[in-house]
Coordinates of C-alpha atoms in Angstrom, one line a residue:
M1 CA -7.8 -3.6 -15.7
K2 CA -10.2 -5.3 -18.0
T3 CA -11.3 -8.9 -17.3
A4 CA -14.5 -11.0 -17.8
Y5 CA -16.1 -9.4 -14.8
R6 CA -15.0 -5.7 -15.1
T7 CA -13.9 -3.1 -17.5
H8 CA -12.3 -0.9 -14.8
T9 CA -11.2 -1.2 -11.2
C10 CA -13.0 0.6 -8.4
G11 CA -10.2 3.2 -8.2
E12 CA -9.8 3.9 -11.9
L13 CA -12.7 6.0 -13.1
R14 CA -12.2 9.8 -13.6
R15 CA -14.0 12.7 -15.1
T16 CA -12.7 11.6 -18.5
H17 CA -14.9 8.5 -18.3
V18 CA -18.1 10.5 -18.0
G19 CA -20.7 9.1 -20.4
Q20 CA -19.1 5.7 -20.8
T21 CA -20.9 2.4 -19.9
V22 CA -18.7 0.4 -17.5
R23 CA -18.6 -2.8 -15.5
L24 CA -17.2 -2.8 -12.0
A25 CA -16.7 -5.7 -9.5
G26 CA -15.9 -5.4 -5.8
W27 CA -17.2 -5.5 -2.3
A28 CA -20.2 -3.5 -1.1
H29 CA -18.4 -1.6 1.6
R30 CA -21.3 0.6 2.6
I31 CA -25.0 0.6 1.6
R32 CA -27.3 3.6 2.2
E33 CA -31.0 3.2 1.3
M34 CA -33.0 6.4 0.9
G35 CA -36.5 5.4 -0.2
Q36 CA -36.5 5.3 -4.0
L37 CA -32.7 5.7 -4.1
A38 CA -29.7 3.8 -2.8
F39 CA -26.0 4.4 -2.7
V40 CA -23.4 1.6 -2.7
I41 CA -19.7 2.3 -2.0
L42 CA -18.1 -0.4 -4.1
R43 CA -14.5 -1.1 -3.1
D44 CA -11.6 -3.2 -4.2
R45 CA -7.9 -2.8 -3.4
Y46 CA -7.5 -0.1 -6.0
G47 CA -10.0 2.3 -4.5
Q48 CA -13.7 2.9 -4.2
T49 CA -16.5 4.2 -6.4
Q50 CA -20.0 5.4 -5.5
V51 CA -22.7 3.5 -7.3
V52 CA -26.2 5.0 -7.5
V53 CA -29.2 2.6 -7.7
D54 CA -32.6 4.1 -8.7
Q55 CA -34.3 1.3 -10.7
P56 CA -37.0 -0.5 -8.7
E57 CA -35.9 -4.0 -9.5
L58 CA -32.3 -3.2 -8.5
L59 CA -33.5 -1.5 -5.4
E60 CA -35.2 -4.7 -4.4
Q61 CA -31.9 -6.6 -4.7
I62 CA -30.2 -4.0 -2.5
R63 CA -32.8 -4.3 0.2
H64 CA -31.8 -8.0 0.7
L65 CA -28.0 -7.4 0.5
Q66 CA -25.5 -7.5 3.3
E67 CA -22.6 -5.2 3.3
Q68 CA -19.3 -6.8 2.2
S69 CA -21.1 -8.9 -0.4
V70 CA -19.3 -9.1 -3.8
L71 CA -21.1 -7.4 -6.6
Q72 CA -20.8 -6.9 -10.3
V73 CA -22.3 -3.6 -11.4
E74 CA -22.9 -2.3 -14.9
G75 CA -23.9 1.3 -15.4
K76 CA -23.1 4.7 -16.9
V77 CA -20.5 7.1 -15.5
R78 CA -21.7 10.6 -14.7
E79 CA -20.4 13.7 -12.9
R80 CA -21.2 14.3 -9.3
P81 CA -22.8 17.6 -8.4
A82 CA -20.2 20.1 -7.4
E83 CA -21.4 20.2 -3.8
E84 CA -21.1 16.3 -3.6
I85 CA -17.5 15.9 -4.9
R86 CA -15.3 13.9 -2.6
S87 CA -11.9 15.5 -2.9
D88 CA -10.4 12.8 -0.6
W89 CA -11.3 10.0 -3.2
A90 CA -9.5 9.5 -6.4
T91 CA -12.9 8.8 -8.0
G92 CA -14.6 11.6 -6.1
E93 CA -15.7 13.6 -9.1
I94 CA -17.8 10.8 -10.6
E95 CA -20.4 8.2 -9.8
V96 CA -21.9 5.2 -11.7
V97 CA -25.6 5.0 -12.2
A98 CA -26.4 1.2 -12.1
T99 CA -28.3 -0.4 -15.0
A100 CA -27.6 -4.0 -13.9
L101 CA -26.5 -5.6 -10.7
R102 CA -25.3 -9.1 -10.0
V103 CA -24.4 -10.7 -6.6
L104 CA -21.3 -12.7 -7.1
G105 CA -20.7 -13.7 -3.5
P106 CA -23.2 -12.9 -0.7
S107 CA -21.9 -12.1 2.7
R108 CA -23.1 -12.8 6.2
P109 CA -23.0 -9.9 8.7
V110 CA -19.4 -9.2 9.5
P111 CA -18.2 -9.5 13.1
F112 CA -16.6 -6.0 13.1
P113 CA -16.6 -3.0 10.8
L114 CA -13.9 -3.1 8.1
E115 CA -12.8 0.5 8.5
E116 CA -9.3 2.0 8.8
E117 CA -9.3 1.7 12.5
T118 CA -11.1 -1.0 14.5
T119 CA -11.9 -1.6 18.2
A120 CA -12.1 -5.4 17.5
S121 CA -9.9 -7.5 19.7
E122 CA -6.7 -9.0 18.3
E123 CA -8.2 -12.5 18.9
T124 CA -11.2 -11.6 16.8
R125 CA -9.1 -10.0 14.0
L126 CA -6.9 -13.0 13.8
R127 CA -9.8 -15.5 13.8
F128 CA -11.3 -13.5 10.9
R129 CA -7.9 -12.6 9.3
F130 CA -9.4 -12.7 5.8
L131 CA -11.7 -9.8 6.8
D132 CA -9.1 -7.9 8.7
L133 CA -6.9 -8.0 5.6
R134 CA -9.7 -6.5 3.7
R135 CA -9.3 -3.3 5.6
P136 CA -7.6 -0.5 3.6
I137 CA -4.9 0.1 6.1
L138 CA -3.6 -3.5 6.0
Q139 CA -3.9 -3.7 2.2
R140 CA -1.8 -0.5 2.0
N141 CA 0.8 -2.1 4.3
L142 CA 1.1 -5.1 2.0
M143 CA 1.3 -3.0 -1.1
L144 CA 3.9 -0.7 0.5
R145 CA 6.0 -3.8 1.3
D146 CA 5.6 -5.0 -2.3
R147 CA 6.9 -1.6 -3.6
F148 CA 9.8 -1.7 -1.2
I149 CA 10.9 -5.2 -2.1
T150 CA 10.5 -4.5 -5.8
A151 CA 12.8 -1.4 -5.4
V152 CA 15.3 -3.6 -3.6
R153 CA 15.3 -6.3 -6.3
D154 CA 15.6 -3.7 -9.1
F155 CA 18.5 -2.0 -7.3
L156 CA 20.4 -5.2 -6.6
H157 CA 20.0 -6.5 -10.1
R158 CA 21.5 -3.3 -11.4
E159 CA 24.4 -3.8 -9.0
G160 CA 25.1 -7.3 -10.5
F161 CA 23.5 -9.5 -7.8
V162 CA 22.0 -12.9 -8.6
E163 CA 18.9 -14.0 -6.7
V164 CA 19.3 -17.6 -5.3
E165 CA 17.0 -19.6 -3.0
T166 CA 18.7 -21.6 -0.3
P167 CA 17.3 -24.6 1.6
I168 CA 14.8 -24.3 4.3
L169 CA 15.4 -27.8 5.8
T170 CA 19.0 -27.5 7.0
R171 CA 21.4 -28.3 9.8
S172 CA 21.6 -26.5 13.2
T173 CA 24.1 -23.6 13.5
P174 CA 24.9 -21.4 16.5
E175 CA 23.4 -18.0 15.6
G176 CA 22.1 -16.6 18.9
A177 CA 18.7 -18.3 19.3
R178 CA 17.2 -21.8 19.6
D179 CA 16.4 -23.6 16.3
Y180 CA 13.0 -24.8 15.3
L181 CA 13.4 -28.6 14.6
V182 CA 11.5 -30.7 12.1
P183 CA 11.6 -34.5 12.6
S184 CA 12.7 -36.6 9.6
R185 CA 10.3 -39.3 8.6
I186 CA 13.0 -41.2 6.6
H187 CA 15.8 -40.9 9.2
R188 CA 14.0 -41.8 12.4
G189 CA 15.4 -40.0 15.5
K190 CA 17.0 -37.3 13.4
F191 CA 15.9 -33.7 12.8
Y192 CA 16.2 -30.9 10.4
A193 CA 16.6 -27.3 11.7
L194 CA 14.8 -24.4 10.1
P195 CA 17.3 -21.7 9.2
Q196 CA 17.9 -18.7 11.6
S197 CA 19.5 -17.1 8.5
P198 CA 21.1 -18.4 5.3
Q199 CA 24.6 -17.6 6.8
L200 CA 26.5 -20.7 5.8
Y201 CA 24.9 -21.1 2.5
K202 CA 25.7 -17.6 1.3
Q203 CA 29.3 -18.1 2.4
I204 CA 29.4 -21.3 0.3
L205 CA 28.0 -19.3 -2.7
M206 CA 30.9 -16.9 -2.3
V207 CA 33.4 -19.7 -2.3
A208 CA 31.6 -21.1 -5.4
G209 CA 32.5 -17.8 -7.2
L210 CA 29.0 -16.4 -7.5
D211 CA 30.4 -13.0 -6.4
R212 CA 27.1 -11.3 -5.6
Y213 CA 24.1 -13.1 -4.2
F214 CA 20.8 -12.0 -2.6
Q215 CA 17.4 -13.5 -1.7
I216 CA 14.3 -12.4 0.2
A217 CA 14.8 -15.0 2.8
R218 CA 12.4 -16.5 5.4
C219 CA 14.2 -17.0 8.8
F220 CA 13.0 -18.8 11.9
R221 CA 14.2 -18.3 15.5
D222 CA 12.7 -19.9 18.6
E223 CA 12.8 -16.8 20.9
D224 CA 10.6 -15.1 23.4
L225 CA 8.2 -12.8 21.5
R226 CA 8.4 -9.0 21.8
A227 CA 7.6 -6.0 19.7
D228 CA 10.5 -6.4 17.3
R229 CA 10.7 -10.2 17.3
Q230 CA 8.6 -12.9 15.8
P231 CA 9.1 -16.7 15.4
E232 CA 9.5 -16.2 11.6
F233 CA 10.4 -13.2 9.7
T234 CA 11.7 -12.0 6.3
Q235 CA 15.1 -10.5 5.6
I236 CA 16.8 -9.1 2.5
D237 CA 19.9 -11.3 2.6
L238 CA 22.9 -10.3 0.5
E239 CA 26.5 -11.3 0.2
M240 CA 29.4 -9.9 -1.9
S241 CA 32.9 -11.1 -2.6
F242 CA 36.1 -9.0 -2.7
V243 CA 34.7 -6.4 -0.3
D244 CA 35.5 -4.8 3.0
L245 CA 33.4 -3.0 5.5
E246 CA 33.2 0.3 3.6
D247 CA 32.0 -1.4 0.4
V248 CA 29.1 -3.2 2.1
L249 CA 28.0 -0.1 4.1
D250 CA 28.1 2.1 0.9
L251 CA 26.0 -0.4 -1.1
A252 CA 23.5 -1.1 1.7
E253 CA 23.0 2.6 2.4
R254 CA 22.3 3.4 -1.3
M255 CA 19.9 0.4 -1.4
M256 CA 18.0 1.6 1.7
V257 CA 17.7 5.2 0.5
E258 CA 16.4 4.1 -2.9
A259 CA 13.9 1.5 -1.5
A260 CA 12.7 4.0 1.1
A261 CA 12.1 6.6 -1.6
A262 CA 9.9 4.1 -3.5
V263 CA 7.5 4.2 -0.5
G264 CA 7.7 7.9 -0.1
V265 CA 10.3 8.2 2.7
S266 CA 13.4 10.4 2.3
L267 CA 16.3 9.2 4.5
P268 CA 19.0 11.7 5.3
T269 CA 22.4 10.9 4.0
P270 CA 25.1 10.1 4.8
F271 CA 24.1 7.9 7.7
P272 CA 26.0 8.8 10.8
R273 CA 28.4 6.1 12.2
I274 CA 29.3 5.2 15.7
T275 CA 31.1 2.3 17.2
Y276 CA 29.5 -0.2 19.5
E277 CA 31.5 1.0 22.5
E278 CA 30.7 4.7 21.8
S279 CA 27.1 3.8 21.4
M280 CA 26.9 2.0 24.7
R281 CA 28.8 4.7 26.6
T282 CA 26.8 7.5 25.0
Y283 CA 23.3 6.1 24.9
G284 CA 23.3 2.9 26.9
T285 CA 22.2 0.8 23.9
D286 CA 23.6 -0.5 20.7
K287 CA 20.5 0.8 18.8
P288 CA 20.1 4.4 19.8
D289 CA 17.3 6.7 18.7
L290 CA 19.0 9.8 17.4
R291 CA 15.7 11.7 17.4
I292 CA 16.0 12.2 21.2
P293 CA 17.5 15.7 21.6
W294 CA 18.6 15.2 25.2
D295 CA 22.1 15.1 26.7
P296 CA 24.0 11.8 26.4
L297 CA 25.1 9.6 29.4
Q298 CA 28.3 10.4 31.2
D299 CA 30.8 8.0 32.9
A300 CA 31.4 9.9 36.2
T301 CA 33.4 7.2 38.0
E302 CA 36.5 9.3 38.6
A303 CA 34.5 12.5 39.3
L304 CA 32.1 11.0 41.9
S305 CA 34.1 8.2 43.6
G306 CA 36.4 8.7 46.6
K307 CA 34.1 11.3 48.3
G308 CA 32.9 9.1 51.2
F309 CA 29.6 7.9 49.6
R310 CA 29.8 4.2 50.4
V311 CA 27.1 3.2 47.8
I312 CA 29.4 4.5 45.1
D313 CA 32.9 3.7 46.6
D314 CA 32.1 0.1 47.4
V315 CA 31.1 -0.7 43.8
V316 CA 33.9 1.3 42.3
G317 CA 36.4 -0.5 44.6
Q318 CA 35.2 -3.7 43.0
G319 CA 35.8 -2.5 39.4
G320 CA 32.4 -1.0 38.9
R321 CA 31.3 2.4 37.4
V322 CA 29.1 5.4 38.1
V323 CA 27.1 6.5 35.2
V324 CA 25.1 9.8 35.3
W325 CA 22.5 11.5 33.2
F326 CA 20.7 14.8 33.4
A327 CA 17.0 14.4 32.8
P328 CA 15.7 17.8 31.6
V329 CA 12.2 17.4 33.0
A330 CA 10.6 18.0 36.3
L331 CA 10.2 14.7 38.2
S332 CA 8.1 14.4 41.4
R333 CA 9.3 12.2 44.3
K334 CA 6.6 9.7 43.3
Q335 CA 7.9 9.6 39.7
L336 CA 11.5 9.2 41.0
D337 CA 10.3 6.2 43.1
G338 CA 8.7 4.7 40.0
L339 CA 12.0 5.1 38.1
T340 CA 13.9 3.5 40.9
G341 CA 11.6 0.5 40.6
F342 CA 12.1 0.5 36.9
A343 CA 15.9 0.5 37.4
R344 CA 15.6 -2.4 39.8
S345 CA 13.5 -4.4 37.3
L346 CA 16.4 -4.0 34.9
G347 CA 18.9 -5.5 37.4
A348 CA 20.3 -2.3 39.0
G349 CA 20.6 -2.0 42.8
G350 CA 18.7 1.2 42.7
L351 CA 18.7 4.8 41.3
L352 CA 20.5 7.8 42.8
W353 CA 19.1 11.3 42.1
A354 CA 19.7 14.9 42.9
R355 CA 17.9 18.1 42.0
Q356 CA 18.8 21.7 42.7
D357 CA 17.1 23.6 45.5
G358 CA 18.6 27.1 45.4
E359 CA 22.2 26.7 46.4
T360 CA 21.8 23.2 47.8
W361 CA 21.2 19.8 46.4
R362 CA 18.3 17.5 47.4
G363 CA 18.4 13.8 47.0
P364 CA 20.9 11.0 47.8
L365 CA 23.2 11.9 44.9
G366 CA 23.5 15.5 46.1
R367 CA 26.1 14.6 48.7
V368 CA 28.7 14.1 46.0
L369 CA 27.7 16.9 43.6
D370 CA 29.1 20.4 43.8
A371 CA 28.5 23.7 41.9
T372 CA 30.1 22.4 38.7
W373 CA 27.1 20.1 38.2
R374 CA 24.5 22.9 38.3
R375 CA 22.2 23.5 35.3
E376 CA 20.2 26.6 34.5
N377 CA 17.2 24.5 33.2
T378 CA 14.9 22.5 35.3
G379 CA 15.8 18.8 35.7
V380 CA 17.2 16.0 37.8
W381 CA 20.5 14.3 37.9
L382 CA 20.2 10.5 37.8
A383 CA 22.9 8.0 38.5
V384 CA 23.3 4.2 38.5
V385 CA 26.3 2.3 39.9
G386 CA 27.1 -1.2 38.7
H387 CA 29.4 -3.4 36.7
G388 CA 30.0 -3.8 33.0
W389 CA 27.5 -2.2 30.7
Q390 CA 24.6 -2.6 33.2
P391 CA 24.6 1.0 34.6
F392 CA 24.8 2.4 31.0
Q393 CA 21.9 0.2 29.9
V394 CA 19.7 1.0 32.8
L395 CA 20.1 4.8 32.4
G396 CA 19.8 4.5 28.6
A397 CA 16.4 2.7 29.1
I398 CA 15.3 5.4 31.5
R399 CA 16.4 8.2 29.1
T400 CA 14.4 6.6 26.2
S401 CA 11.3 5.9 28.4
L402 CA 11.2 9.5 29.7
A403 CA 11.6 10.9 26.1
R404 CA 8.6 8.9 25.0
E405 CA 6.6 9.8 28.0
H406 CA 7.3 13.5 27.6
G407 CA 6.9 13.6 23.8
A408 CA 10.4 14.7 23.3
I409 CA 11.2 12.4 20.4
R410 CA 11.4 14.3 17.1
D411 CA 9.4 13.3 14.0
G412 CA 11.1 11.9 11.0
F413 CA 13.7 9.2 10.4
A414 CA 17.2 9.0 11.9
P415 CA 19.3 6.1 10.4
L416 CA 22.8 5.3 11.6
W417 CA 25.4 2.6 11.5
V418 CA 26.7 1.0 14.6
T419 CA 30.0 -0.7 13.9
H420 CA 32.9 -2.8 15.4
F421 CA 31.0 -5.0 17.9
P422 CA 32.9 -7.3 20.2
I423 CA 33.4 -10.8 18.9
L424 CA 33.1 -12.7 22.2
E425 CA 31.3 -12.3 25.5
W426 CA 31.7 -14.1 28.9
N427 CA 28.9 -16.4 30.1
P428 CA 29.3 -16.3 33.9
D429 CA 26.7 -19.0 34.5
E430 CA 28.6 -21.5 32.3
Q431 CA 32.0 -20.0 32.9
R432 CA 32.9 -19.9 29.3
L433 CA 33.3 -17.7 26.2
E434 CA 30.5 -17.6 23.7
P435 CA 29.8 -15.6 20.5
A436 CA 28.5 -12.1 21.0
H437 CA 26.7 -12.5 17.6
H438 CA 28.1 -15.4 15.6
I439 CA 31.5 -16.9 15.1
F440 CA 31.8 -16.2 11.4
T441 CA 32.8 -12.5 11.6
Q442 CA 36.2 -11.3 10.6
I443 CA 38.4 -9.8 13.3
E444 CA 39.9 -6.3 12.9
E445 CA 43.5 -6.8 11.9
E446 CA 45.0 -4.8 14.8
D447 CA 43.0 -7.0 17.2
L448 CA 44.2 -10.4 16.0
D449 CA 47.2 -10.5 18.4
R450 CA 44.8 -10.0 21.4
L451 CA 42.6 -12.8 20.1
H452 CA 45.5 -15.3 19.9
A453 CA 46.6 -14.2 23.4
L454 CA 43.1 -14.5 24.9
P455 CA 43.5 -18.2 26.1
A456 CA 46.5 -17.2 28.3
F457 CA 44.8 -14.1 29.5
L458 CA 41.7 -16.0 30.4
E459 CA 43.7 -18.7 32.2
G460 CA 45.3 -16.1 34.4
L461 CA 41.9 -14.9 35.6
R462 CA 40.1 -18.2 35.8
S463 CA 40.5 -18.8 39.5
D464 CA 39.1 -15.3 40.3
L465 CA 36.3 -15.7 37.8
L466 CA 35.3 -19.0 39.5
K467 CA 35.1 -17.1 42.8
G468 CA 32.8 -14.5 41.2
D469 CA 35.3 -11.7 41.7
P470 CA 33.8 -8.7 39.9
R471 CA 37.2 -7.1 39.3
A472 CA 38.3 -10.1 37.4
R473 CA 35.1 -10.0 35.4
A474 CA 35.6 -6.3 34.7
R475 CA 39.2 -7.0 33.4
L476 CA 37.9 -9.8 31.1
E477 CA 35.1 -7.7 29.7
T478 CA 37.5 -4.8 29.1
E479 CA 39.8 -7.2 27.2
L480 CA 36.9 -8.7 25.2
L481 CA 35.9 -5.1 24.1
R482 CA 39.3 -4.8 22.5
I483 CA 38.8 -7.8 20.2
R484 CA 36.4 -6.2 17.7
G485 CA 34.8 -7.7 14.7
K486 CA 34.0 -6.2 11.3
Q487 CA 30.3 -6.3 12.2
Y488 CA 27.8 -3.5 11.6
D489 CA 24.1 -2.9 12.4
L490 CA 21.8 -0.5 10.6
V491 CA 19.6 1.3 13.2
L492 CA 16.5 3.3 12.4
N493 CA 14.7 5.3 15.1
G494 CA 15.9 3.1 17.9
W495 CA 15.3 -0.2 16.1
E496 CA 17.8 -2.6 14.6
V497 CA 16.7 -3.0 11.0
G498 CA 19.7 -4.8 9.5
S499 CA 22.8 -6.6 10.6
G500 CA 25.9 -7.9 8.8
S501 CA 29.6 -8.4 8.9
I502 CA 32.7 -9.1 6.9
R503 CA 33.2 -12.9 7.2
I504 CA 36.1 -15.1 8.1
H505 CA 37.4 -16.8 5.0
D506 CA 40.5 -18.5 6.6
R507 CA 40.2 -21.9 8.1
N508 CA 42.8 -21.4 10.8
L509 CA 41.2 -18.3 12.1
Q510 CA 37.8 -19.9 12.0
E511 CA 39.0 -22.8 14.0
T512 CA 40.7 -20.5 16.5
L513 CA 37.3 -19.0 17.3
M514 CA 35.7 -22.4 17.5
D515 CA 38.3 -23.4 20.0
L516 CA 37.7 -20.3 22.1
I517 CA 33.9 -21.1 22.4
G518 CA 34.7 -24.7 23.3
L519 CA 33.8 -26.6 20.1
S520 CA 35.7 -29.8 20.0
P521 CA 37.4 -30.9 16.8
E522 CA 34.8 -33.6 16.4
E523 CA 31.9 -31.2 17.0
R524 CA 33.1 -28.6 14.6
Q525 CA 33.8 -31.2 11.9
R526 CA 30.3 -32.6 12.4
R527 CA 28.6 -29.2 12.3
F528 CA 30.8 -27.1 10.1
G529 CA 33.1 -29.5 8.3
F530 CA 31.7 -28.6 4.8
L531 CA 32.5 -24.9 5.4
L532 CA 35.9 -25.4 6.8
E533 CA 36.8 -27.7 3.9
A534 CA 35.5 -25.1 1.5
F535 CA 37.9 -22.5 2.9
E536 CA 40.8 -24.7 1.7
Y537 CA 39.7 -24.4 -2.0
G538 CA 40.2 -20.7 -2.7
A539 CA 37.8 -18.7 -0.5
P540 CA 37.6 -15.0 -1.4
P541 CA 37.2 -12.2 1.1
H542 CA 33.5 -11.6 1.5
G543 CA 30.8 -10.0 3.5
G544 CA 27.2 -9.0 3.6
I545 CA 24.2 -7.7 5.4
A546 CA 20.6 -8.7 6.0
P547 CA 18.1 -5.9 6.6
G548 CA 14.8 -7.3 7.8

């Protein structure tokens, strides 16, 4: 990569360049002085080359040089002795003997070594972010992302997509998180919202007839931080017209396989599919890690209730459930007590357990287990009783935690699709329905009658819901599960890496959902009037997804 300062990069020279005079420019990553000889490892983002310095005037410069200074070196390429070849370097068969050396940018002593791994604190690394990003591992991450995004762009352009940028300063929309607000200097007392996603804009583009749109979109969500959540993030946002669920899943799967291959990852195909309800009942989460080889959860409500164990019978009598799971590991009493505390921290009343001791059971759960529950392998039965999805979620979290702790998670990549999420959920604190994800997702055709009957169903339960009756809550949650949206999540190794849906394109249905979550006609006109109006001018069926 020839420029005014270099004829080659620090990762470019090979045995074929031996004998040539070259110029290199980069950072003095490491300097070793050995009397009348010095070695400099010159590095840039392309790689590293060993420079040999043996001329007295150049050695004098080296003695006053700090590592991480920027150098320009001119010299002749020669072969390394066989015993000194570095097979782990791309340039490991050669070295450059310096004939001239120029300091382009001196460096102060760096606050931490710029190696692959570092013990520097996060605070120090962020303060000196420009140095942290000079480390090879972070540069590789940035270049890997570049290759992935380039592969995505190439794929989508071949599939007929057009890249469009949508506004950053926008209006607030309900998408599951708080908005970041930007005050307007011109319109005092008014604010812009930063987009949680380009949801409404991409729907407008479909009504406009663009047919296939994508962008590498910046999104902003004011949420509590955790490992998979940041205030701002990037997603591959795409939308298509005249498609249904199968069309989007097919395209997105092919895109992810091709983009992953561009960074050296082979994803097994076809991706398995599971519904939201199946995923929650089986794994206790809507983003399961299929690399865990252990048994799934079991709903044992019928099998274990009615046997005189009050802890179980009282909850089941109020519409609750008993969920069990066999942990195939030996757990001490101290470990079981720790898991009980973990279950309580997740909102459960506690954790029941039982393990085999010859022909008998030990532990509180043992009083309702018989010989049919025996296992040949070592392990412990665990159970949680509760309402709704809570017992499933608690046991699912314990299952995942133990799998990590015991090193049971297999290597590799395990993608899957989770489909058919519920559209609505009940907010018991505010005693109202709210979107489970967002209100723009198309309803499954066979569930439309249930959606239209929901107001009457809810009215029949309202007095019991106001009293906090758990049986009424259970009935409502069961009914809401039957109103499914054409929504889908792409899950990889227990992480949600993409989410999307087929969208509503009919104004009447869109307003029905807005009514159900309590948006007044004035409020929906103020916030979504432009979208509702667009649906009256020939809106095509459309849907999309946003990995990110």
